[in-house]
mmCIF file of C-alpha atoms in Angstrom:
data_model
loop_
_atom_site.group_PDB
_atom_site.id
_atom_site.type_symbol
_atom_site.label_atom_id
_atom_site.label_comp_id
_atom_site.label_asym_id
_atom_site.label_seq_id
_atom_site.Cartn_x
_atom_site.Cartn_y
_atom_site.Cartn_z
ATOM 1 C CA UNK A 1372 0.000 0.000 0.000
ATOM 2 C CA UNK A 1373 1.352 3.548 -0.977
ATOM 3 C CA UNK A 1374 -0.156 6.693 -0.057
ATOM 4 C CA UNK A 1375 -1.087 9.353 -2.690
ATOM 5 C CA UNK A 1376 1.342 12.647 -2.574
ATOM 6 C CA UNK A 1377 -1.915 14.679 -1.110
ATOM 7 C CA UNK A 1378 -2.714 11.750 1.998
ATOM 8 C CA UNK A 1379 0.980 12.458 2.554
ATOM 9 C CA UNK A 1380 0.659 15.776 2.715
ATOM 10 C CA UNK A 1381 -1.816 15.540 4.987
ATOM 11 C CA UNK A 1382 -0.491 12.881 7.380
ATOM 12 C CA UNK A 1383 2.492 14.830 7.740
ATOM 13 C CA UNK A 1384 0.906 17.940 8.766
ATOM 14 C CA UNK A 1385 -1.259 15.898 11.211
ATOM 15 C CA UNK A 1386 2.150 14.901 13.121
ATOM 16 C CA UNK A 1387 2.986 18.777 12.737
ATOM 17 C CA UNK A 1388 -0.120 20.079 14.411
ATOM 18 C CA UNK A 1389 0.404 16.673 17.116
ATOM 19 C CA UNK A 1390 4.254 18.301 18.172
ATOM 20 C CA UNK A 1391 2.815 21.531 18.330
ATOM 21 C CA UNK A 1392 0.798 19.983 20.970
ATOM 22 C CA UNK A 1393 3.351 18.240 22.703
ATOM 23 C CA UNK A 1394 5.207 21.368 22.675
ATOM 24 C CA UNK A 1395 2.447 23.333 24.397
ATOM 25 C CA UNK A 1396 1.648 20.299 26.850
ATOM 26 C CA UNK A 1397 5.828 20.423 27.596
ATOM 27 C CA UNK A 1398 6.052 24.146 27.804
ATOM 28 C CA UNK A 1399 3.201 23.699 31.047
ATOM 29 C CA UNK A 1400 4.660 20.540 32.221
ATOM 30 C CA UNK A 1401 8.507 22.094 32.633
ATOM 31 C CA UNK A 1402 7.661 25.887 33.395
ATOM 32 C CA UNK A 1403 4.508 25.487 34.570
ATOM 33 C CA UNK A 1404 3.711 29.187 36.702
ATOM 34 C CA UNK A 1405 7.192 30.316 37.221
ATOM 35 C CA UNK A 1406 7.727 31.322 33.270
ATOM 36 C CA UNK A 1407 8.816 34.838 32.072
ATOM 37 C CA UNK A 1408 6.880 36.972 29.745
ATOM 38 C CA UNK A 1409 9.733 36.415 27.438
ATOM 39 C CA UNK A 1410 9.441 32.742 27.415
ATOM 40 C CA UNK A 1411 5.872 32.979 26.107
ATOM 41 C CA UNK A 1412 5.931 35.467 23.659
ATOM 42 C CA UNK A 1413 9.129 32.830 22.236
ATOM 43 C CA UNK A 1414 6.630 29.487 22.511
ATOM 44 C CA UNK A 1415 3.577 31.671 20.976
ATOM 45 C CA UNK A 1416 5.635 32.647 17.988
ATOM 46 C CA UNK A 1417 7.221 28.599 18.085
ATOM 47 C CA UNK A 1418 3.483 27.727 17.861
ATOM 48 C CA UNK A 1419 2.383 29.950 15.243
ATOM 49 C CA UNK A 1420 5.253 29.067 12.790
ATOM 50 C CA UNK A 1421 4.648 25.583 13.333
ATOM 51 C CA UNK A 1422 0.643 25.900 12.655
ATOM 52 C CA UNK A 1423 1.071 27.564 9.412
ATOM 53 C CA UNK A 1424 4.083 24.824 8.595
ATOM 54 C CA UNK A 1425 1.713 22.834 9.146
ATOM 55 C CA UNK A 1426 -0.684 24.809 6.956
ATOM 56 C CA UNK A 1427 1.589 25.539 3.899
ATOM 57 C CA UNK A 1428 2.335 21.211 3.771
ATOM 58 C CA UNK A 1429 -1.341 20.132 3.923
ATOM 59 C CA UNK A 1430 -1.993 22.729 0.928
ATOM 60 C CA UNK A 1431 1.049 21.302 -1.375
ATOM 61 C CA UNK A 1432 3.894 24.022 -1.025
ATOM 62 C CA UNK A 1433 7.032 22.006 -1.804
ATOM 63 C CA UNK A 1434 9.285 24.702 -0.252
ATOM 64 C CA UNK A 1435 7.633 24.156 3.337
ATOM 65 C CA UNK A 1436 9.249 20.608 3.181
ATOM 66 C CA UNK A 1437 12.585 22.721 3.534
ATOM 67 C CA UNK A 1438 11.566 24.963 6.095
ATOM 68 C CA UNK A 1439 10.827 21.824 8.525
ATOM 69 C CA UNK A 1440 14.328 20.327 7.817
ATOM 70 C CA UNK A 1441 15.958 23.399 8.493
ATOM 71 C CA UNK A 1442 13.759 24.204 11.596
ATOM 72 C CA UNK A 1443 14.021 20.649 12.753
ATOM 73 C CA UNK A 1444 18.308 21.200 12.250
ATOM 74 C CA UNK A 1445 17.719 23.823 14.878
ATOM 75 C CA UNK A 1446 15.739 22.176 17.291
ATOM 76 C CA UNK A 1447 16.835 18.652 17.074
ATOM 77 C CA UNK A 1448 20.777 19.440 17.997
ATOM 78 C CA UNK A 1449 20.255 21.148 21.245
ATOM 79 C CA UNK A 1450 17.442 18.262 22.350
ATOM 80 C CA UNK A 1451 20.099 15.877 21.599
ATOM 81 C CA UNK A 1452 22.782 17.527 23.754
ATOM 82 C CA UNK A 1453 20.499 18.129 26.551
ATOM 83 C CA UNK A 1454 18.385 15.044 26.576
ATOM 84 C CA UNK A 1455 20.401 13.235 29.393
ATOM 85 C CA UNK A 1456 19.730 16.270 31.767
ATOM 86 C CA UNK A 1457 16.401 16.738 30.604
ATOM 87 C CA UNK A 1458 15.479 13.613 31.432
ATOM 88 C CA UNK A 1459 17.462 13.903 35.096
ATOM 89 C CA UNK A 1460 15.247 16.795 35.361
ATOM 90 C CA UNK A 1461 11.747 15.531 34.374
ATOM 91 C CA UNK A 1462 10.903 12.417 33.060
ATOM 92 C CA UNK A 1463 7.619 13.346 31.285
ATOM 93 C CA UNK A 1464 9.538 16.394 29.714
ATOM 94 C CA UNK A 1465 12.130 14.270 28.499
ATOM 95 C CA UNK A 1466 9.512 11.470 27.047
ATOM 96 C CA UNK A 1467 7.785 14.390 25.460
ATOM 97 C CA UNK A 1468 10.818 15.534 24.013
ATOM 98 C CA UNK A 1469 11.372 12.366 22.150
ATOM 99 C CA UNK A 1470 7.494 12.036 21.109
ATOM 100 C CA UNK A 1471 7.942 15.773 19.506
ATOM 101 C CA UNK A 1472 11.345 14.595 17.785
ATOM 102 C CA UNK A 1473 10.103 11.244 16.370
ATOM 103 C CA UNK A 1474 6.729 13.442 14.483
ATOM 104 C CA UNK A 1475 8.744 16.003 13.019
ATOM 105 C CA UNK A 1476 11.465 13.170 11.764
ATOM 106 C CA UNK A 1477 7.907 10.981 10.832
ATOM 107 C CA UNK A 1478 6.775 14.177 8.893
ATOM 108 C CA UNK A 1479 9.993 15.314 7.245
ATOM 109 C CA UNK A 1480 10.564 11.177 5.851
ATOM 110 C CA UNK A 1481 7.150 11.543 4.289
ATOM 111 C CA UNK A 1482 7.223 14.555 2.731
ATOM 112 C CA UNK A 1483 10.974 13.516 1.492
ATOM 113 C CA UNK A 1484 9.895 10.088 0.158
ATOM 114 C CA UNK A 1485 9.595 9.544 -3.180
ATOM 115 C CA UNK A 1486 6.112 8.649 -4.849
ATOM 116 C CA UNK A 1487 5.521 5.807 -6.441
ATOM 117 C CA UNK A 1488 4.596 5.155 -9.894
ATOM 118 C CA UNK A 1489 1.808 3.129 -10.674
ATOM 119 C CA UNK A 1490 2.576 0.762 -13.529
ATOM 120 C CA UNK A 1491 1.155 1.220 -16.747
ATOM 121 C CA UNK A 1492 -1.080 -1.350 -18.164
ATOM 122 C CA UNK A 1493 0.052 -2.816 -21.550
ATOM 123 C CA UNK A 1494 -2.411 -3.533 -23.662
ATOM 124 C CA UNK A 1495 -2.393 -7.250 -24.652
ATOM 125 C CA UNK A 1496 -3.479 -8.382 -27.933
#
């Protein structure tokens, strides 16, 4: 079974719109009521460039396959580095962590997969 270029599309913004989520759910979990002003005004705008990621893939753009490689270079490398204390920290954050990292990853392989060709049928005299 293959999946059409467009149920792609669209499963891959569904993990999108899942880690924007997770991110929210992990933003409460870790900072809970001692956050700064500055730390939500940074996870709004995190949310809002995700959601309309999310947006441009489900519609077709082929650039926004770029965007979430580059943005998932930028936010993959420090949760690698600071997984180990992350988890020390928090479990659940840490768990969450990996949850958001393995739907962006599940995203980025299907947009990044190749589609397949249905074969041609011959016709046979």
């Amino acid at each position: 079974m293959s999946l059409s270029v467009q149920s792609k599309a669209n499963l891959a913004s569904n993990f999108i719109r899942a880690s924007a989520v997770l991110y929210l759910v992990d933003y409460y979990l870790v900072g809970g009521g001692a956050t700064t002003y500055y730390a939500a005004i940074v996870m709004c705008i995190a949310l809002s460039i995700l959601m309309m990621l999310a947006l441009f893939v489900r519609k077709g753009y082929k650039w926004a396959k770029w965007v979430l490689l580059l943005l998932l270079i930028l936010t993959i490398t420090p949760d690698v580095v600071n997984l180990q204390s992350t988890f020390k920290a928090n479990v659940y954050a840490g768990c969450i962590a990996v949850i958001i990292d393995l739907l962006q990853i599940s995203a980025l392989v299907l947009l990044f997969t190749p589609d397949k060709e249905e074969p041609v049928a011959e016709d046979v005299e």
